[in-house]
Amino acid sequence: MNLERINIRDPFILVNEEKYYMYGTRAETCWTSATGFDCYISEDLENWNGPYEVFHKPEDFWADLNCWAPEVHKYNGSYYMFATFKDSHSHGGTAILKADHPLGPFIPHSEKQITPQDWECIDGTFYVSPEGKPYMVFVHEWVQISDGSICAVELSLDLKQAVSEPILLFHASEAKGWIVPVKNKRPGTNYVTDGPFLYRAKSGRLILLWSSFGKEGYTQALAYSGNGDITGKWAQDDRLLFEKDGGHGMIFKNLSGELYLTLHTPNEHLKEHPVFYKLEETDDTLWVSGT
């Protein structure tokens, strides 16, 4: 099948052994109770096989509602899935699952969510510092705090648990040049943070991709660390990487070493699908090729 027939949100690409493995949120069950995650496989980024179910909730799984934003990272010879789960009896958050192969089966690795249990959290991603310390970078949701934030916790070396208190990277409202509040029944002014992903530029500069809402809908934004690590002071770029109705993206290199951005668009239930754009790294930042 081609990309237009694949109805997922939050696409994530793992390049492994000359193949592309694409994970994402099942769009059909995105806003209802969901049972797991799938993977699609390609050798050329155009023709895809699947879906293959790579995780199915066990009967005694701790979260009974949504399954969102799976990312799979290879680390110390194993494959770790960072995925968000929502529950009707407790706060949702990102847990870590583990497998011996990109197609799973993935099994729970952490005990419930790694994000703080009294926070509403989503969209955990993986980051390893220059000193080799593993971290989860994640979203503290606007539905709990109004001004959504991007935070991080240091992980144990086996990725089973957090070993630090949460570190605040930035709030959504710091992106003053383009961000607009979301209209919602929740009182006050509410700003969204979604989908963090970290990229190390050739110069060593640390760039964080994240999404929110601008004048033309869902967006793909950029922020920069002041010290080359997540502990630095973060500055927001007034220029959006993608500004019209698409986001929750990530960056990967294709089999030829070319840099690509993938995200979902449009941001509309049952119409969203993954797209790919070539990226250029110039002036110590990222640009969609041709723009």
PDB file of C-alpha atoms in Angstrom:
ATOM      1  CA  MET A   1       0.000   0.000   0.000  1.00  0.00           C
ATOM      2  CA  ASN A   2       1.030   3.632  -0.397  1.00  0.00           C
ATOM      3  CA  LEU A   3       1.113   6.309   2.263  1.00  0.00           C
ATOM      4  CA  GLU A   4      -2.299   7.770   1.421  1.00  0.00           C
ATOM      5  CA  ARG A   5      -3.903   4.442   2.342  1.00  0.00           C
ATOM      6  CA  ILE A   6      -2.175   4.320   5.736  1.00  0.00           C
ATOM      7  CA  ASN A   7      -4.376   6.040   8.313  1.00  0.00           C
ATOM      8  CA  ILE A   8      -2.140   6.743  11.311  1.00  0.00           C
ATOM      9  CA  ARG A   9      -1.124   9.680  13.452  1.00  0.00           C
ATOM     10  CA  ASP A  10       2.281  10.456  14.979  1.00  0.00           C
ATOM     11  CA  PRO A  11       4.404   8.479  12.481  1.00  0.00           C
ATOM     12  CA  PHE A  12       7.801   7.253  13.618  1.00  0.00           C
ATOM     13  CA  ILE A  13      10.454   5.625  11.413  1.00  0.00           C
ATOM     14  CA  LEU A  14      13.078   3.144  12.585  1.00  0.00           C
ATOM     15  CA  VAL A  15      15.722   2.357   9.951  1.00  0.00           C
ATOM     16  CA  ASN A  16      17.044  -1.121  10.631  1.00  0.00           C
ATOM     17  CA  GLU A  17      18.892  -3.684   8.477  1.00  0.00           C
ATOM     18  CA  GLU A  18      18.142  -1.940   5.150  1.00  0.00           C
ATOM     19  CA  LYS A  19      14.424  -1.579   5.887  1.00  0.00           C
ATOM     20  CA  TYR A  20      12.101   1.126   7.153  1.00  0.00           C
ATOM     21  CA  TYR A  21       9.795   0.268  10.046  1.00  0.00           C
ATOM     22  CA  MET A  22       6.957   2.767  10.531  1.00  0.00           C
ATOM     23  CA  TYR A  23       4.955   2.932  13.752  1.00  0.00           C
ATOM     24  CA  GLY A  24       2.095   5.242  14.689  1.00  0.00           C
ATOM     25  CA  THR A  25      -1.174   5.788  16.490  1.00  0.00           C
ATOM     26  CA  ARG A  26      -4.090   3.887  14.946  1.00  0.00           C
ATOM     27  CA  ALA A  27      -6.294   6.744  13.752  1.00  0.00           C
ATOM     28  CA  GLU A  28      -9.529   4.751  13.915  1.00  0.00           C
ATOM     29  CA  THR A  29      -9.240   4.179  17.665  1.00  0.00           C
ATOM     30  CA  CYS A  30      -7.200   7.275  18.503  1.00  0.00           C
ATOM     31  CA  TRP A  31      -9.892   8.954  20.610  1.00  0.00           C
ATOM     32  CA  THR A  32     -11.463   5.794  22.065  1.00  0.00           C
ATOM     33  CA  SER A  33     -10.303   2.671  23.886  1.00  0.00           C
ATOM     34  CA  ALA A  34      -7.489   1.061  21.888  1.00  0.00           C
ATOM     35  CA  THR A  35      -5.800  -2.322  22.027  1.00  0.00           C
ATOM     36  CA  GLY A  36      -2.266  -1.768  20.754  1.00  0.00           C
ATOM     37  CA  PHE A  37       0.087  -0.697  17.974  1.00  0.00           C
ATOM     38  CA  ASP A  38       1.017  -1.720  14.428  1.00  0.00           C
ATOM     39  CA  CYS A  39       4.063  -1.497  12.193  1.00  0.00           C
ATOM     40  CA  TYR A  40       4.442  -1.074   8.422  1.00  0.00           C
ATOM     41  CA  ILE A  41       7.575  -2.133   6.506  1.00  0.00           C
ATOM     42  CA  SER A  42       9.117  -0.673   3.356  1.00  0.00           C
ATOM     43  CA  GLU A  43      12.369  -0.800   1.399  1.00  0.00           C
ATOM     44  CA  ASP A  44      11.815   2.440  -0.545  1.00  0.00           C
ATOM     45  CA  LEU A  45       9.525   4.709   1.564  1.00  0.00           C
ATOM     46  CA  GLU A  46       6.866   4.419  -1.158  1.00  0.00           C
ATOM     47  CA  ASN A  47       5.502   0.879  -1.052  1.00  0.00           C
ATOM     48  CA  TRP A  48       4.534  -0.520   2.342  1.00  0.00           C
ATOM     49  CA  ASN A  49       3.551  -3.905   3.702  1.00  0.00           C
ATOM     50  CA  GLY A  50       1.381  -4.375   6.772  1.00  0.00           C
ATOM     51  CA  PRO A  51      -0.018  -3.548   9.171  1.00  0.00           C
ATOM     52  CA  TYR A  52       1.648  -6.032  11.516  1.00  0.00           C
ATOM     53  CA  GLU A  53       0.516  -5.849  15.125  1.00  0.00           C
ATOM     54  CA  VAL A  54       3.607  -5.416  17.328  1.00  0.00           C
ATOM     55  CA  PHE A  55       1.926  -4.816  20.688  1.00  0.00           C
ATOM     56  CA  HIS A  56      -1.418  -6.011  22.005  1.00  0.00           C
ATOM     57  CA  LYS A  57      -2.531  -5.043  25.487  1.00  0.00           C
ATOM     58  CA  PRO A  58      -2.487  -7.963  27.936  1.00  0.00           C
ATOM     59  CA  GLU A  59      -5.765  -8.588  29.753  1.00  0.00           C
ATOM     60  CA  ASP A  60      -4.291  -7.252  32.992  1.00  0.00           C
ATOM     61  CA  PHE A  61      -2.704  -4.145  31.409  1.00  0.00           C
ATOM     62  CA  TRP A  62      -2.768  -1.085  33.679  1.00  0.00           C
ATOM     63  CA  ALA A  63      -4.370   1.369  31.208  1.00  0.00           C
ATOM     64  CA  ASP A  64      -7.782   0.799  29.608  1.00  0.00           C
ATOM     65  CA  LEU A  65      -8.165   3.757  27.225  1.00  0.00           C
ATOM     66  CA  ASN A  66      -6.018   5.357  24.493  1.00  0.00           C
ATOM     67  CA  CYS A  67      -2.787   4.062  22.955  1.00  0.00           C
ATOM     68  CA  TRP A  68      -0.754   6.914  21.463  1.00  0.00           C
ATOM     69  CA  ALA A  69       2.506   7.859  19.761  1.00  0.00           C
ATOM     70  CA  PRO A  70       4.713   4.735  19.757  1.00  0.00           C
ATOM     71  CA  GLU A  71       8.414   5.314  19.118  1.00  0.00           C
ATOM     72  CA  VAL A  72      10.925   2.460  18.775  1.00  0.00           C
ATOM     73  CA  HIS A  73      14.594   3.038  19.565  1.00  0.00           C
ATOM     74  CA  LYS A  74      17.436   0.530  19.387  1.00  0.00           C
ATOM     75  CA  TYR A  75      19.523   0.670  22.569  1.00  0.00           C
ATOM     76  CA  ASN A  76      22.134  -1.778  23.840  1.00  0.00           C
ATOM     77  CA  GLY A  77      21.056  -4.437  21.348  1.00  0.00           C
ATOM     78  CA  SER A  78      17.332  -4.400  22.138  1.00  0.00           C
ATOM     79  CA  TYR A  79      14.335  -2.458  20.826  1.00  0.00           C
ATOM     80  CA  TYR A  80      12.471  -0.174  23.219  1.00  0.00           C
ATOM     81  CA  MET A  81       9.037   1.263  22.522  1.00  0.00           C
ATOM     82  CA  PHE A  82       8.144   4.542  24.229  1.00  0.00           C
ATOM     83  CA  ALA A  83       4.334   4.754  24.141  1.00  0.00           C
ATOM     84  CA  THR A  84       1.591   6.768  25.813  1.00  0.00           C
ATOM     85  CA  PHE A  85      -1.364   5.124  27.535  1.00  0.00           C
ATOM     86  CA  LYS A  86      -4.481   6.692  29.033  1.00  0.00           C
ATOM     87  CA  ASP A  87      -6.546   5.164  31.809  1.00  0.00           C
ATOM     88  CA  SER A  88     -10.032   5.857  33.174  1.00  0.00           C
ATOM     89  CA  HIS A  89      -8.925   5.438  36.799  1.00  0.00           C
ATOM     90  CA  SER A  90      -5.571   7.236  36.911  1.00  0.00           C
ATOM     91  CA  HIS A  91      -3.412   9.806  35.119  1.00  0.00           C
ATOM     92  CA  GLY A  92      -1.997   8.799  31.764  1.00  0.00           C
ATOM     93  CA  GLY A  93       1.637   8.776  30.820  1.00  0.00           C
ATOM     94  CA  THR A  94       4.423   7.214  28.773  1.00  0.00           C
ATOM     95  CA  ALA A  95       5.629   3.690  29.528  1.00  0.00           C
ATOM     96  CA  ILE A  96       8.468   1.692  27.976  1.00  0.00           C
ATOM     97  CA  LEU A  97       8.058  -1.708  26.293  1.00  0.00           C
ATOM     98  CA  LYS A  98      10.799  -4.000  25.018  1.00  0.00           C
ATOM     99  CA  ALA A  99      11.360  -6.533  22.209  1.00  0.00           C
ATOM    100  CA  ASP A 100      14.167  -8.423  20.509  1.00  0.00           C
ATOM    101  CA  HIS A 101      12.998  -7.424  17.008  1.00  0.00           C
ATOM    102  CA  PRO A 102      11.408  -4.293  15.460  1.00  0.00           C
ATOM    103  CA  LEU A 103       8.247  -6.337  14.794  1.00  0.00           C
ATOM    104  CA  GLY A 104       8.008  -7.363  18.429  1.00  0.00           C
ATOM    105  CA  PRO A 105       6.158  -8.720  20.153  1.00  0.00           C
ATOM    106  CA  PHE A 106       6.745  -5.838  22.558  1.00  0.00           C
ATOM    107  CA  ILE A 107       6.132  -6.571  26.223  1.00  0.00           C
ATOM    108  CA  PRO A 108       5.903  -4.146  29.174  1.00  0.00           C
ATOM    109  CA  HIS A 109       9.359  -3.194  30.437  1.00  0.00           C
ATOM    110  CA  SER A 110       8.659  -0.394  32.921  1.00  0.00           C
ATOM    111  CA  GLU A 111       6.142  -0.752  35.737  1.00  0.00           C
ATOM    112  CA  LYS A 112       3.267   1.359  34.413  1.00  0.00           C
ATOM    113  CA  GLN A 113       4.227   4.865  33.241  1.00  0.00           C
ATOM    114  CA  ILE A 114       7.663   6.376  33.791  1.00  0.00           C
ATOM    115  CA  THR A 115       6.296   9.931  33.692  1.00  0.00           C
ATOM    116  CA  PRO A 116       5.091  11.262  37.096  1.00  0.00           C
ATOM    117  CA  GLN A 117       1.999   9.345  38.218  1.00  0.00           C
ATOM    118  CA  ASP A 118       0.158  12.466  39.400  1.00  0.00           C
ATOM    119  CA  TRP A 119       0.747  14.310  36.097  1.00  0.00           C
ATOM    120  CA  GLU A 120      -1.161  14.038  32.825  1.00  0.00           C
ATOM    121  CA  CYS A 121       1.657  13.253  30.374  1.00  0.00           C
ATOM    122  CA  ILE A 122       2.004  12.145  26.766  1.00  0.00           C
ATOM    123  CA  ASP A 123       4.506  11.715  23.936  1.00  0.00           C
ATOM    124  CA  GLY A 124       7.661  10.437  25.599  1.00  0.00           C
ATOM    125  CA  THR A 125      10.756  10.291  23.399  1.00  0.00           C
ATOM    126  CA  PHE A 126      14.280   8.967  23.968  1.00  0.00           C
ATOM    127  CA  TYR A 127      17.433  11.046  24.386  1.00  0.00           C
ATOM    128  CA  VAL A 128      20.986  10.094  25.368  1.00  0.00           C
ATOM    129  CA  SER A 129      23.234  12.904  26.633  1.00  0.00           C
ATOM    130  CA  PRO A 130      26.821  13.417  25.430  1.00  0.00           C
ATOM    131  CA  GLU A 131      27.896  11.721  28.691  1.00  0.00           C
ATOM    132  CA  GLY A 132      25.778   8.656  27.872  1.00  0.00           C
ATOM    133  CA  LYS A 133      22.926   9.322  30.312  1.00  0.00           C
ATOM    134  CA  PRO A 134      19.531   8.128  29.026  1.00  0.00           C
ATOM    135  CA  TYR A 135      16.518  10.432  29.366  1.00  0.00           C
ATOM    136  CA  MET A 136      12.851  10.488  28.525  1.00  0.00           C
ATOM    137  CA  VAL A 137      11.672  13.839  27.162  1.00  0.00           C
ATOM    138  CA  PHE A 138       7.901  14.203  27.371  1.00  0.00           C
ATOM    139  CA  VAL A 139       4.869  16.488  27.449  1.00  0.00           C
ATOM    140  CA  HIS A 140       3.139  17.690  30.607  1.00  0.00           C
ATOM    141  CA  GLU A 141      -0.320  18.189  29.179  1.00  0.00           C
ATOM    142  CA  TRP A 142      -2.133  21.485  28.884  1.00  0.00           C
ATOM    143  CA  VAL A 143      -5.342  19.724  30.008  1.00  0.00           C
ATOM    144  CA  GLN A 144      -3.854  19.698  33.515  1.00  0.00           C
ATOM    145  CA  ILE A 145      -1.703  22.850  33.609  1.00  0.00           C
ATOM    146  CA  SER A 146      -3.169  25.132  30.837  1.00  0.00           C
ATOM    147  CA  ASP A 147       0.273  26.168  29.560  1.00  0.00           C
ATOM    148  CA  GLY A 148       1.583  22.845  28.236  1.00  0.00           C
ATOM    149  CA  SER A 149       5.250  22.091  28.820  1.00  0.00           C
ATOM    150  CA  ILE A 150       8.131  19.942  27.597  1.00  0.00           C
ATOM    151  CA  CYS A 151       9.947  18.170  30.432  1.00  0.00           C
ATOM    152  CA  ALA A 152      12.540  15.439  30.926  1.00  0.00           C
ATOM    153  CA  VAL A 153      13.524  12.792  33.451  1.00  0.00           C
ATOM    154  CA  GLU A 154      16.773  10.873  33.641  1.00  0.00           C
ATOM    155  CA  LEU A 155      16.288   7.105  33.237  1.00  0.00           C
ATOM    156  CA  SER A 156      18.024   4.185  34.870  1.00  0.00           C
ATOM    157  CA  LEU A 157      20.557   2.503  32.594  1.00  0.00           C
ATOM    158  CA  ASP A 158      18.146  -0.420  32.066  1.00  0.00           C
ATOM    159  CA  LEU A 159      15.361   2.062  31.082  1.00  0.00           C
ATOM    160  CA  LYS A 160      12.998   0.630  33.694  1.00  0.00           C
ATOM    161  CA  GLN A 161      12.390   3.738  35.787  1.00  0.00           C
ATOM    162  CA  ALA A 162      13.058   7.440  36.315  1.00  0.00           C
ATOM    163  CA  VAL A 163      16.006   8.293  38.548  1.00  0.00           C
ATOM    164  CA  SER A 164      15.526  12.062  38.751  1.00  0.00           C
ATOM    165  CA  GLU A 165      12.820  14.609  39.387  1.00  0.00           C
ATOM    166  CA  PRO A 166      11.277  16.160  36.245  1.00  0.00           C
ATOM    167  CA  ILE A 167      13.285  18.908  34.545  1.00  0.00           C
ATOM    168  CA  LEU A 168      11.318  21.712  32.859  1.00  0.00           C
ATOM    169  CA  LEU A 169      12.646  22.548  29.393  1.00  0.00           C
ATOM    170  CA  PHE A 170      10.042  25.147  28.394  1.00  0.00           C
ATOM    171  CA  HIS A 171       6.362  26.083  28.328  1.00  0.00           C
ATOM    172  CA  ALA A 172       4.350  26.385  25.117  1.00  0.00           C
ATOM    173  CA  SER A 173       3.662  30.086  25.696  1.00  0.00           C
ATOM    174  CA  GLU A 174       7.365  30.846  25.239  1.00  0.00           C
ATOM    175  CA  ALA A 175       6.805  30.470  21.471  1.00  0.00           C
ATOM    176  CA  LYS A 176       5.401  33.982  21.255  1.00  0.00           C
ATOM    177  CA  GLY A 177       6.018  34.536  17.557  1.00  0.00           C
ATOM    178  CA  TRP A 178       3.477  32.063  16.154  1.00  0.00           C
ATOM    179  CA  ILE A 179       1.561  30.077  18.785  1.00  0.00           C
ATOM    180  CA  VAL A 180      -2.173  30.577  19.339  1.00  0.00           C
ATOM    181  CA  PRO A 181      -4.260  29.260  22.251  1.00  0.00           C
ATOM    182  CA  VAL A 182      -6.673  26.384  21.748  1.00  0.00           C
ATOM    183  CA  LYS A 183     -10.386  26.976  22.147  1.00  0.00           C
ATOM    184  CA  ASN A 184     -11.720  24.670  24.816  1.00  0.00           C
ATOM    185  CA  LYS A 185     -14.264  24.472  27.605  1.00  0.00           C
ATOM    186  CA  ARG A 186     -11.370  24.534  30.063  1.00  0.00           C
ATOM    187  CA  PRO A 187     -11.168  28.005  31.637  1.00  0.00           C
ATOM    188  CA  GLY A 188      -8.245  30.312  31.019  1.00  0.00           C
ATOM    189  CA  THR A 189      -5.781  30.546  28.134  1.00  0.00           C
ATOM    190  CA  ASN A 190      -4.608  27.118  27.032  1.00  0.00           C
ATOM    191  CA  TYR A 191      -1.492  26.353  24.977  1.00  0.00           C
ATOM    192  CA  VAL A 192      -0.627  22.898  23.602  1.00  0.00           C
ATOM    193  CA  THR A 193       2.686  21.060  23.533  1.00  0.00           C
ATOM    194  CA  ASP A 194       2.897  17.829  21.504  1.00  0.00           C
ATOM    195  CA  GLY A 195       5.392  15.364  20.109  1.00  0.00           C
ATOM    196  CA  PRO A 196       8.951  16.305  21.202  1.00  0.00           C
ATOM    197  CA  PHE A 197      11.808  14.817  19.203  1.00  0.00           C
ATOM    198  CA  LEU A 198      15.525  15.645  19.512  1.00  0.00           C
ATOM    199  CA  TYR A 199      18.043  16.053  16.711  1.00  0.00           C
ATOM    200  CA  ARG A 200      21.781  16.724  16.974  1.00  0.00           C
ATOM    201  CA  ALA A 201      23.030  19.089  14.241  1.00  0.00           C
ATOM    202  CA  LYS A 202      26.424  18.609  12.619  1.00  0.00           C
ATOM    203  CA  SER A 203      27.795  21.480  14.698  1.00  0.00           C
ATOM    204  CA  GLY A 204      26.668  19.781  17.915  1.00  0.00           C
ATOM    205  CA  ARG A 205      23.684  22.095  18.378  1.00  0.00           C
ATOM    206  CA  LEU A 206      20.735  20.318  19.979  1.00  0.00           C
ATOM    207  CA  ILE A 207      17.415  20.938  18.223  1.00  0.00           C
ATOM    208  CA  LEU A 208      14.031  19.952  19.609  1.00  0.00           C
ATOM    209  CA  LEU A 209      11.064  19.444  17.296  1.00  0.00           C
ATOM    210  CA  TRP A 210       7.619  19.918  18.847  1.00  0.00           C
ATOM    211  CA  SER A 211       4.076  20.678  17.772  1.00  0.00           C
ATOM    212  CA  SER A 212       1.271  23.033  18.748  1.00  0.00           C
ATOM    213  CA  PHE A 213      -1.254  25.247  16.972  1.00  0.00           C
ATOM    214  CA  GLY A 214      -0.606  28.330  14.861  1.00  0.00           C
ATOM    215  CA  LYS A 215      -2.723  30.518  12.608  1.00  0.00           C
ATOM    216  CA  GLU A 216      -3.035  27.749   9.994  1.00  0.00           C
ATOM    217  CA  GLY A 217      -3.650  24.840  12.322  1.00  0.00           C
ATOM    218  CA  TYR A 218      -1.361  22.106  13.622  1.00  0.00           C
ATOM    219  CA  THR A 219       2.333  22.954  13.291  1.00  0.00           C
ATOM    220  CA  GLN A 220       5.887  21.640  13.461  1.00  0.00           C
ATOM    221  CA  ALA A 221       8.104  23.929  15.518  1.00  0.00           C
ATOM    222  CA  LEU A 222      11.800  24.188  16.460  1.00  0.00           C
ATOM    223  CA  ALA A 223      13.596  25.037  19.693  1.00  0.00           C
ATOM    224  CA  TYR A 224      17.339  25.210  20.416  1.00  0.00           C
ATOM    225  CA  SER A 225      19.351  24.379  23.522  1.00  0.00           C
ATOM    226  CA  GLY A 226      21.816  26.976  24.709  1.00  0.00           C
ATOM    227  CA  ASN A 227      24.398  24.450  25.948  1.00  0.00           C
ATOM    228  CA  GLY A 228      24.007  21.495  23.557  1.00  0.00           C
ATOM    229  CA  ASP A 229      22.133  19.414  26.122  1.00  0.00           C
ATOM    230  CA  ILE A 230      18.587  19.235  27.465  1.00  0.00           C
ATOM    231  CA  THR A 231      19.716  21.074  30.609  1.00  0.00           C
ATOM    232  CA  GLY A 232      20.373  24.248  28.607  1.00  0.00           C
ATOM    233  CA  LYS A 233      18.184  27.332  28.305  1.00  0.00           C
ATOM    234  CA  TRP A 234      15.845  26.759  25.362  1.00  0.00           C
ATOM    235  CA  ALA A 235      15.140  29.368  22.699  1.00  0.00           C
ATOM    236  CA  GLN A 236      12.153  29.195  20.368  1.00  0.00           C
ATOM    237  CA  ASP A 237      12.422  29.766  16.616  1.00  0.00           C
ATOM    238  CA  ASP A 238       9.866  32.220  15.216  1.00  0.00           C
ATOM    239  CA  ARG A 239      10.031  30.289  11.934  1.00  0.00           C
ATOM    240  CA  LEU A 240       7.944  27.122  11.737  1.00  0.00           C
ATOM    241  CA  LEU A 241       9.358  24.061  10.010  1.00  0.00           C
ATOM    242  CA  PHE A 242       5.840  23.100   8.861  1.00  0.00           C
ATOM    243  CA  GLU A 243       2.933  25.435   9.523  1.00  0.00           C
ATOM    244  CA  LYS A 244      -0.222  24.242   7.771  1.00  0.00           C
ATOM    245  CA  ASP A 245      -2.252  21.459   9.384  1.00  0.00           C
ATOM    246  CA  GLY A 246       0.454  18.886  10.062  1.00  0.00           C
ATOM    247  CA  GLY A 247       2.756  17.895  12.885  1.00  0.00           C
ATOM    248  CA  HIS A 248       3.937  15.449  15.556  1.00  0.00           C
ATOM    249  CA  GLY A 249       6.992  14.765  13.435  1.00  0.00           C
ATOM    250  CA  MET A 250      10.403  13.158  13.718  1.00  0.00           C
ATOM    251  CA  ILE A 251      13.639  13.070  11.723  1.00  0.00           C
ATOM    252  CA  PHE A 252      15.465  10.124  10.207  1.00  0.00           C
ATOM    253  CA  LYS A 253      18.073   9.380   7.540  1.00  0.00           C
ATOM    254  CA  ASN A 254      17.106   7.236   4.575  1.00  0.00           C
ATOM    255  CA  LEU A 255      19.244   4.357   3.339  1.00  0.00           C
ATOM    256  CA  SER A 256      21.269   6.811   1.234  1.00  0.00           C
ATOM    257  CA  GLY A 257      21.996   9.054   4.199  1.00  0.00           C
ATOM    258  CA  GLU A 258      19.575  11.834   3.213  1.00  0.00           C
ATOM    259  CA  LEU A 259      17.737  13.652   5.994  1.00  0.00           C
ATOM    260  CA  TYR A 260      13.929  13.350   6.114  1.00  0.00           C
ATOM    261  CA  LEU A 261      11.063  14.699   8.169  1.00  0.00           C
ATOM    262  CA  THR A 262       7.915  12.629   8.638  1.00  0.00           C
ATOM    263  CA  LEU A 263       4.690  13.917  10.196  1.00  0.00           C
ATOM    264  CA  HIS A 264       0.956  13.364   9.838  1.00  0.00           C
ATOM    265  CA  THR A 265      -1.373  15.574   7.840  1.00  0.00           C
ATOM    266  CA  PRO A 266      -4.144  16.680   7.762  1.00  0.00           C
ATOM    267  CA  ASN A 267      -4.760  16.817  11.493  1.00  0.00           C
ATOM    268  CA  GLU A 268      -8.309  15.545  11.003  1.00  0.00           C
ATOM    269  CA  HIS A 269      -9.758  12.316  12.365  1.00  0.00           C
ATOM    270  CA  LEU A 270      -9.771   9.445   9.826  1.00  0.00           C
ATOM    271  CA  LYS A 271      -8.097  11.602   7.160  1.00  0.00           C
ATOM    272  CA  GLU A 272      -4.583  11.824   8.600  1.00  0.00           C
ATOM    273  CA  HIS A 273      -1.714   9.968   6.960  1.00  0.00           C
ATOM    274  CA  PRO A 274       2.106  10.077   7.085  1.00  0.00           C
ATOM    275  CA  VAL A 275       4.085  12.232   4.666  1.00  0.00           C
ATOM    276  CA  PHE A 276       7.837  12.572   4.035  1.00  0.00           C
ATOM    277  CA  TYR A 277       9.811  15.729   3.270  1.00  0.00           C
ATOM    278  CA  LYS A 278      13.512  16.029   2.527  1.00  0.00           C
ATOM    279  CA  LEU A 279      15.314  18.260   4.993  1.00  0.00           C
ATOM    280  CA  GLU A 280      18.302  20.538   4.577  1.00  0.00           C
ATOM    281  CA  GLU A 281      20.604  21.412   7.447  1.00  0.00           C
ATOM    282  CA  THR A 282      21.960  24.903   6.818  1.00  0.00           C
ATOM    283  CA  ASP A 283      22.778  27.913   9.012  1.00  0.00           C
ATOM    284  CA  ASP A 284      22.825  25.542  12.012  1.00  0.00           C
ATOM    285  CA  THR A 285      19.112  24.757  11.674  1.00  0.00           C
ATOM    286  CA  LEU A 286      16.670  22.704   9.593  1.00  0.00           C
ATOM    287  CA  TRP A 287      14.601  23.574   6.530  1.00  0.00           C
ATOM    288  CA  VAL A 288      12.138  21.609   4.433  1.00  0.00           C
ATOM    289  CA  SER A 289      13.943  21.187   1.098  1.00  0.00           C
ATOM    290  CA  GLY A 290      12.924  23.791  -1.454  1.00  0.00           C
ATOM    291  CA  THR A 291      11.500  26.290   1.055  1.00  0.00           C
TER     292      THR A 291
END
